[in-house]
Short mmCIF file of C-alpha atoms and ligand atoms in Angstrom, two decimals:
data_model
loop_
_atom_site.label_atom_id
_atom_site.label_comp_id
_atom_site.label_asym_id
_atom_site.label_seq_id
_atom_site.Cartn_x
_atom_site.Cartn_y
_atom_site.Cartn_z
CA UNK D 1 -0.30 -0.08 0.00
CA UNK D 2 1.38 3.33 -1.26
CA UNK D 3 2.15 5.55 1.50
CA UNK D 4 -0.84 8.82 2.17
CA UNK D 5 0.34 12.22 1.63
CA UNK D 6 -0.16 15.00 3.85
CA UNK D 7 -0.32 18.30 2.33
CA UNK D 8 0.56 21.23 4.43
CA UNK D 9 -0.92 24.91 3.02
CA UNK D 10 1.01 27.26 5.40
CA UNK D 11 4.62 26.75 6.55
CA UNK D 12 4.30 29.16 8.73
CA UNK D 13 4.42 28.35 13.37
CA UNK D 14 1.85 25.67 13.42
CA UNK D 15 2.41 24.52 9.63
CA UNK D 16 5.99 23.51 10.49
CA UNK D 17 4.32 22.09 14.02
CA UNK D 18 2.47 20.36 12.42
CA UNK D 19 4.61 18.15 9.65
CA UNK D 20 7.03 17.52 12.69
CA UNK D 21 4.04 15.78 14.54
CA UNK D 22 2.93 13.76 10.76
CA UNK D 23 6.51 12.34 10.61
CA UNK D 24 6.82 11.23 13.88
CA UNK D 25 3.44 9.74 13.94
CA UNK D 26 4.54 8.23 10.72
CA UNK D 27 0.66 9.45 9.04
CA UNK D 28 2.46 10.01 5.38
CA UNK D 29 4.57 11.56 2.88
CA UNK D 30 4.38 15.59 3.51
CA UNK D 31 4.41 18.43 1.35
CA UNK D 32 4.70 21.68 3.22
CA UNK D 33 3.16 24.59 1.03
CA UNK D 34 3.53 28.69 1.43
CA UNK D 35 4.20 31.32 -1.22
CA UNK D 36 7.03 32.45 0.48
CA UNK D 37 9.95 30.86 -0.95
CA UNK D 38 12.71 28.86 0.83
CA UNK D 39 10.83 28.76 3.92
CA UNK D 40 8.98 25.61 3.64
CA UNK D 41 11.99 23.87 1.92
CA UNK D 42 14.26 24.82 4.83
CA UNK D 43 11.47 23.65 7.01
CA UNK D 44 11.46 20.88 5.03
CA UNK D 45 14.90 20.03 5.14
CA UNK D 46 15.68 20.67 8.82
CA UNK D 47 12.75 17.98 9.78
CA UNK D 48 14.08 15.75 7.07
CA UNK D 49 17.52 15.58 8.83
CA UNK D 50 15.79 14.59 12.38
CA UNK D 51 14.14 11.66 10.42
CA UNK D 52 17.61 9.98 10.78
CA UNK D 53 17.42 10.42 14.86
CA UNK D 54 13.84 9.41 14.67
CA UNK D 55 13.57 6.92 12.42
CA UNK D 56 11.00 8.02 10.69
CA UNK D 57 10.58 6.75 7.06
CA UNK D 58 8.30 10.03 5.36
CA UNK D 59 9.36 12.32 2.64
CA UNK D 60 9.20 16.00 3.66
CA UNK D 61 9.28 18.33 0.94
CA UNK D 62 8.88 21.77 0.32
CA UNK D 63 7.15 24.20 -2.07
CA UNK D 64 5.43 27.14 -3.20
CA UNK D 65 3.81 25.41 -6.53
CA UNK D 66 0.05 24.07 -6.30
CA UNK D 67 0.74 21.21 -8.42
CA UNK D 68 3.18 19.62 -5.56
CA UNK D 69 -0.31 19.26 -3.39
CA UNK D 70 -1.42 16.89 -6.53
CA UNK D 71 -3.33 14.01 -4.97
CA UNK D 72 -2.96 14.48 -1.40
CA UNK D 73 -5.28 12.42 0.89
CA UNK D 74 -5.16 15.12 2.99
CA UNK D 75 -4.99 19.14 3.59
CA UNK D 76 -4.26 21.17 6.36
CA UNK D 77 -4.62 24.58 5.93
CA UNK D 78 -3.23 27.82 7.95
CA UNK D 79 -2.58 30.16 5.62
CA UNK D 80 -3.09 34.03 6.51
CA UNK D 81 -1.97 35.37 9.25
CA UNK D 82 -2.16 34.80 12.99
CA UNK D 83 -3.40 37.70 15.74
CA UNK D 84 -1.56 40.17 17.06
CA UNK D 85 -1.78 41.20 20.98
CA UNK D 86 -5.23 43.53 21.01
CA UNK D 87 -6.74 41.86 18.22
CA UNK D 88 -9.73 39.73 17.90
CA UNK D 89 -10.07 36.72 15.58
CA UNK D 90 -12.50 38.31 13.36
CA UNK D 91 -10.23 41.37 12.96
CA UNK D 92 -8.70 38.51 10.60
CA UNK D 93 -11.38 37.83 8.42
CA UNK D 94 -10.86 40.46 5.35
CA UNK D 95 -6.76 39.06 4.79
CA UNK D 96 -7.42 35.78 5.33
CA UNK D 97 -10.81 35.57 3.56
CA UNK D 98 -7.97 36.18 0.05
CA UNK D 99 -6.05 33.69 0.93
CA UNK D 100 -8.87 31.24 1.07
CA UNK D 101 -9.89 32.20 -2.58
CA UNK D 102 -6.39 30.99 -3.82
CA UNK D 103 -6.14 28.45 -1.52
CA UNK D 104 -9.59 26.82 -2.49
CA UNK D 105 -8.67 27.40 -6.13
CA UNK D 106 -5.75 25.41 -5.53
CA UNK D 107 -7.54 22.27 -3.46
CA UNK D 108 -10.36 22.28 -6.12
CA UNK D 109 -7.42 21.65 -8.70
CA UNK D 110 -4.74 19.57 -7.25
CA UNK D 111 -6.44 17.58 -4.55
CA UNK D 112 -10.26 17.79 -5.48
CA UNK D 113 -10.78 14.39 -3.36
CA UNK D 114 -8.60 15.08 0.21
CA UNK D 115 -10.03 15.78 3.34
CA UNK D 116 -9.11 18.97 4.11
CA UNK D 117 -8.73 20.60 7.59
CA UNK D 118 -8.96 24.28 7.38
CA UNK D 119 -7.46 26.37 10.67
CA UNK D 120 -6.78 29.68 9.54
CA UNK D 121 -8.73 31.77 11.37
CA UNK D 122 -11.55 33.48 11.99
CA UNK D 123 -11.84 29.85 11.64
CA UNK D 124 -15.75 29.19 11.37
CA UNK D 125 -15.92 31.62 8.59
CA UNK D 126 -13.10 30.81 6.61
CA UNK D 127 -13.52 26.97 6.67
CA UNK D 128 -17.06 28.33 5.32
CA UNK D 129 -15.48 30.08 3.05
CA UNK D 130 -13.13 27.60 1.70
CA UNK D 131 -15.74 24.99 1.29
CA UNK D 132 -17.40 27.03 -0.78
CA UNK D 133 -14.15 28.30 -3.22
CA UNK D 134 -12.86 24.83 -3.19
CA UNK D 135 -16.37 23.42 -4.31
CA UNK D 136 -15.58 19.99 -2.60
CA UNK D 137 -18.41 18.11 -0.85
CA UNK D 138 -19.39 19.85 2.75
CA UNK D 139 -18.48 16.18 4.81
CA UNK D 140 -14.80 16.65 2.74
CA UNK D 141 -14.44 19.83 4.29
CA UNK D 142 -14.00 20.20 8.15
CA UNK D 143 -13.06 23.01 10.76
CA UNK D 144 -10.45 22.37 13.31
CA UNK D 145 -11.01 24.72 16.95
CA UNK D 146 -13.37 22.41 18.94
CA UNK D 147 -10.83 19.90 19.70
CA UNK D 148 -8.18 22.73 20.76
CA UNK D 149 -10.97 24.02 22.56
CA UNK D 150 -11.77 21.31 24.51
CA UNK D 151 -7.89 20.40 25.23
CA UNK D 152 -7.67 23.82 26.89
CA UNK D 153 -10.39 23.10 29.08
CA UNK D 154 -9.34 19.70 30.07
CA UNK D 155 -6.01 21.05 31.01
CA UNK D 156 -7.53 23.84 33.55
CA UNK D 157 -9.40 21.26 34.70
CA UNK D 158 -6.97 18.67 35.59
CA UNK D 159 -4.58 21.18 36.79
CA UNK D 160 -7.09 22.67 39.24
CA UNK D 161 -8.35 19.43 40.87
CA UNK D 162 -4.61 17.65 40.32
CA UNK D 163 -5.67 14.59 38.94
CA UNK D 164 -4.64 13.20 35.84
CA UNK D 165 -5.11 14.30 32.16
CA UNK D 166 -6.08 11.09 31.00
CA UNK D 167 -9.34 10.50 32.87
CA UNK D 168 -10.30 13.99 32.29
CA UNK D 169 -13.13 14.45 28.73
CA UNK D 170 -14.19 17.97 28.64
CA UNK D 171 -15.77 19.71 25.88
CA UNK D 172 -16.70 22.45 23.73
CA UNK D 173 -19.41 23.52 21.24
CA UNK D 174 -19.95 26.56 19.35
CA UNK D 175 -17.91 28.89 17.37
CA UNK D 176 -14.12 29.33 17.84
CA UNK D 177 -14.78 32.88 19.67
CA UNK D 178 -15.72 34.75 22.44
CA UNK D 179 -19.30 32.95 22.24
CA UNK D 180 -17.43 29.38 22.53
CA UNK D 181 -19.57 27.40 24.40
CA UNK D 182 -17.92 25.13 27.08
CA UNK D 183 -20.52 22.11 28.48
CA UNK D 184 -19.39 21.42 31.97
CA UNK D 185 -22.65 18.89 31.64
CA UNK D 186 -20.70 17.09 29.23
CA UNK D 187 -17.45 17.85 30.23
CA UNK D 188 -16.33 14.68 33.31
CA UNK D 189 -13.68 13.90 35.32
CA UNK D 190 -13.67 9.74 35.17
CA UNK D 191 -17.02 9.75 33.96
CA UNK D 192 -18.81 12.02 36.41
CA UNK D 193 -20.09 15.82 35.01
CA UNK D 194 -18.30 18.74 36.59
CA UNK D 195 -22.24 19.86 37.49
CA UNK D 196 -21.42 16.51 39.57
CA UNK D 197 -17.89 17.93 41.03
CA UNK D 198 -19.20 20.97 41.73
CA UNK D 199 -22.54 19.37 44.00
CA UNK D 200 -20.21 17.24 45.65
CA UNK D 201 -17.81 19.98 46.38
CA UNK D 202 -14.62 19.13 45.03
CA UNK D 203 -14.54 22.03 42.92
CA UNK D 204 -16.64 25.57 43.67
CA UNK D 205 -18.58 26.98 40.79
CA UNK D 206 -17.19 30.22 41.10
CA UNK D 207 -13.84 28.31 40.12
CA UNK D 208 -15.49 26.48 37.71
CA UNK D 209 -16.98 29.51 35.87
CA UNK D 210 -12.95 31.17 35.89
CA UNK D 211 -12.24 28.21 34.40
CA UNK D 212 -14.75 28.09 31.56
CA UNK D 213 -13.71 32.66 31.25
CA UNK D 214 -9.98 31.44 31.07
CA UNK D 215 -10.54 28.36 28.17
CA UNK D 216 -13.06 31.26 25.98
CA UNK D 217 -9.86 33.52 26.33
CA UNK D 218 -7.48 30.77 25.79
CA UNK D 219 -6.15 32.15 22.53
CA UNK D 220 -5.47 35.48 23.72
CA UNK D 221 -4.05 34.47 26.68
CA UNK D 222 -1.34 33.17 24.27
CA UNK D 223 -1.10 35.49 22.08
CA UNK D 224 -0.27 38.21 25.28
CA UNK D 225 2.42 35.86 25.80
CA UNK D 226 4.28 35.51 23.11
CA UNK D 227 3.50 38.25 21.69
CA UNK D 228 4.50 37.97 18.07
CA UNK D 229 2.13 34.88 17.53
CA UNK D 230 -0.45 33.02 17.91
CA UNK D 231 -1.08 29.36 20.14
CA UNK D 232 0.69 26.44 18.18
CA UNK D 233 1.73 23.51 19.94
CA UNK D 234 -1.87 22.50 20.78
CA UNK D 235 -3.72 23.53 17.63
CA UNK D 236 -1.19 21.53 15.65
CA UNK D 237 -1.53 18.36 17.71
CA UNK D 238 -5.20 18.92 17.35
CA UNK D 239 -5.43 18.84 13.31
CA UNK D 240 -3.33 15.84 13.74
CA UNK D 241 -5.89 14.06 16.20
CA UNK D 242 -8.40 14.48 13.21
CA UNK D 243 -5.93 13.85 10.33
CA UNK D 244 -5.60 10.90 11.92
CA UNK D 245 -9.33 9.80 12.78
CA UNK D 246 -9.92 10.27 9.13
CA UNK D 247 -6.50 8.55 7.85
CA UNK D 248 -7.20 5.07 10.33
CA UNK D 249 -10.87 5.16 10.04
CA UNK D 250 -11.25 5.87 13.34
CA UNK D 251 -14.13 7.12 13.84
CA UNK D 252 -13.42 9.52 16.89
CA UNK D 253 -16.29 11.46 18.12
CA UNK D 254 -14.45 15.06 17.80
CA UNK D 255 -15.47 18.51 18.56
CA UNK D 256 -14.77 20.09 14.93
CA UNK D 257 -16.17 23.03 12.81
CA UNK D 258 -18.89 21.14 10.19
CA UNK D 259 -21.78 22.14 7.69
CA UNK D 260 -24.84 22.27 9.91
CA UNK D 261 -27.72 20.80 7.69
CA UNK D 262 -30.36 21.65 10.09
CA UNK D 263 -28.45 19.48 12.72
CA UNK D 264 -29.40 21.89 16.24
CA UNK D 265 -31.88 23.90 14.29
CA UNK D 266 -28.99 25.61 12.12
CA UNK D 267 -28.52 25.68 8.22
CA UNK D 268 -26.25 26.48 5.83
CA UNK D 269 -23.32 27.81 8.04
CA UNK D 270 -20.30 26.05 9.94
CA UNK D 271 -19.95 25.10 13.23
CA UNK D 272 -18.17 23.37 16.33
CA UNK D 273 -20.28 20.10 17.08
CA UNK D 274 -19.46 16.84 18.19
CA UNK D 275 -19.09 14.79 14.57
CA UNK D 276 -17.81 11.41 14.16
CA UNK D 277 -14.64 11.25 11.54
CA UNK D 278 -13.63 8.51 9.48
CA UNK D 279 -12.82 7.37 6.33
CA UNK D 280 -16.10 8.94 4.74
CA UNK D 281 -14.73 12.23 6.38
CA UNK D 282 -17.54 14.12 8.59
CA UNK D 283 -19.62 10.88 8.88
CA UNK D 284 -22.15 12.02 11.29
CA UNK D 285 -22.87 15.00 13.87
CA UNK D 286 -23.97 13.85 16.96
CA UNK D 287 -26.70 15.76 18.20
CA UNK D 288 -26.90 16.10 21.73
CA UNK D 289 -29.49 17.58 23.96
CA UNK D 290 -28.93 20.93 25.18
CA UNK D 291 -31.37 22.61 28.28
CA UNK D 292 -32.10 26.23 27.38
CA UNK D 293 -29.41 27.53 28.83
CA UNK D 294 -27.08 25.49 26.52
CA UNK D 295 -29.10 25.95 23.82
CA UNK D 296 -29.20 29.85 24.33
CA UNK D 297 -25.86 30.58 24.06
CA UNK D 298 -25.04 28.66 21.29
CA UNK D 299 -27.43 29.75 19.48
CA UNK D 300 -25.87 33.09 20.28
CA UNK D 301 -22.53 31.49 19.11
CA UNK D 302 -24.23 30.70 15.88
CA UNK D 303 -25.15 34.35 15.43
CA UNK D 304 -21.83 35.52 15.94
CA UNK D 305 -20.17 33.02 13.21
CA UNK D 306 -23.43 34.21 10.74
CA UNK D 307 -22.56 37.76 11.20
CA UNK D 308 -19.13 36.61 10.25
CA UNK D 309 -20.12 34.68 7.15
CA UNK D 310 -22.24 38.16 6.15
CA UNK D 311 -19.17 39.99 6.11
CA UNK D 312 -17.37 37.60 4.09
CA UNK D 313 -20.42 37.87 1.43
CA UNK D 314 -20.15 41.46 1.42
CA UNK D 315 -16.83 41.15 0.65
CA UNK D 316 -16.39 38.82 -2.08
CA UNK D 317 -19.88 38.64 -3.52
CA UNK D 318 -19.34 35.38 -5.77
CA UNK D 319 -19.77 33.86 -2.25
O1 TXD V 401 -7.81 26.33 16.81
C1 TXD V 401 -7.68 27.54 15.65
N1 TXD V 401 -8.29 27.01 14.20
C2 TXD V 401 -6.59 27.83 15.43
C3 TXD V 401 -6.29 29.02 14.27
C4 TXD V 401 -5.31 28.27 16.73
C5 TXD V 401 -4.52 28.87 16.75
C6 TXD V 401 -3.52 29.98 15.64
N2 TXD V 401 -5.17 30.15 14.39
C7 TXD V 401 -4.49 30.63 13.31
O2 TXD V 401 -3.83 29.53 12.23
C8 TXD V 401 -4.05 31.94 13.16
O3 TXD V 401 -4.81 32.65 13.21
C9 TXD V 401 -3.53 31.79 11.83
O4 TXD V 401 -4.73 32.65 10.54
C10 TXD V 401 -3.61 30.67 11.34
C11 TXD V 401 -2.02 30.25 11.23
O5 TXD V 401 -1.31 30.46 12.28
P1 TXD V 401 -0.17 29.87 12.29
O6 TXD V 401 0.56 30.54 13.77
O7 TXD V 401 0.66 29.04 11.64
O8 TXD V 401 0.68 31.70 11.85
P2 TXD V 401 1.82 32.05 11.52
O9 TXD V 401 3.19 31.07 11.57
O10 TXD V 401 1.90 33.23 10.49
O11 TXD V 401 1.55 30.77 9.38
C12 TXD V 401 1.08 31.46 8.26
C13 TXD V 401 1.71 31.13 7.15
C14 TXD V 401 2.82 31.72 7.06
O12 TXD V 401 3.80 31.09 6.65
C15 TXD V 401 2.46 32.57 5.69
O13 TXD V 401 3.84 33.36 4.48
C16 TXD V 401 1.35 31.55 5.16
O14 TXD V 401 1.04 31.42 5.74
N3 TXD V 401 0.60 32.42 4.25
C17 TXD V 401 0.21 31.54 2.84
N4 TXD V 401 0.60 30.91 2.61
C18 TXD V 401 0.09 30.04 1.01
N5 TXD V 401 -0.95 30.66 0.30
C19 TXD V 401 -1.46 32.24 0.79
N6 TXD V 401 -2.13 33.05 0.23
C20 TXD V 401 -0.63 32.52 2.17
N7 TXD V 401 -0.28 33.89 3.08
C21 TXD V 401 -0.09 33.80 3.75
#
């Protein structure tokens, strides 16, 4: 069986980390792509030179030519610009929308059968635009944010309770922005919902609220510390989990931005919900029951995403 091919469009902080993780996990051959000539080639050479130490066989190459993406099985898109301190994800909309147009055309031409994972911000609007620009089927184009936001939530819970991260399972829905919806009822420690953990007195209600807010601000906290870019290790790891579930048909249930066609009462928008990811791409949206407060918070988040999509349509009328 031939090795799988993974194309990374954008070879910056996340792109380079994606390549490293994909190689370490033996997911397939890797092509790094960027408009800045030299960067993808340099990172590819550097990563290839770590192969003798790590023992991975992947071929890792760098390019600025779309034709080198030919027949990729997975395409992960990080092309665009990240936030600077004080910027919101939405401030990136106009510039990154133009990038999605170029990238969408490149994918349509050279890798129309690929499973595409978009990471570029503002995430939900960019993955929506990328699907439109590329014309690929909606089940083949997803956005990564929920795995990262949930992972941040998990980390804060495990840290607060001083328990193993292995026993924490947390869950965040909605758009990847200030309105994201961390769900304590569906987040557990060894199967115990956080709402029960509060009732048991293991964590105070105030602490839980604090953790929820810190999760919502998780990206900004890192932007504020780094000053010259945004988070990249955890975002890369999260996207690789999605790629691996697709490539190995693992059928993991992961929160991801997917196209909703009536599920959760939403139609025609991408937003973060739990979804089964397997060889068929985004195979099944898992429609969990939301109580009225959760539904209200989710609807608000969907509204924020729809606002961004409207802004995209104004900038690019062909969308
Ligand atoms: O959860 C999430 N989805 C995210 C999203 C978490 C963290 C960061 N998130 C967003 O990912 C962030 O706001 C950015 O929009 C992307 C990529 O972040 P990264 O930290 O990797 O940014 P870099 O290091 O600036 O890399 C972007 C690369 C850079 O090398 C540019 O030269 C390249 O993108 N770029 C392009 N490549 C191809 N084609 C075009 N048009 C292009 N424009 C820029």
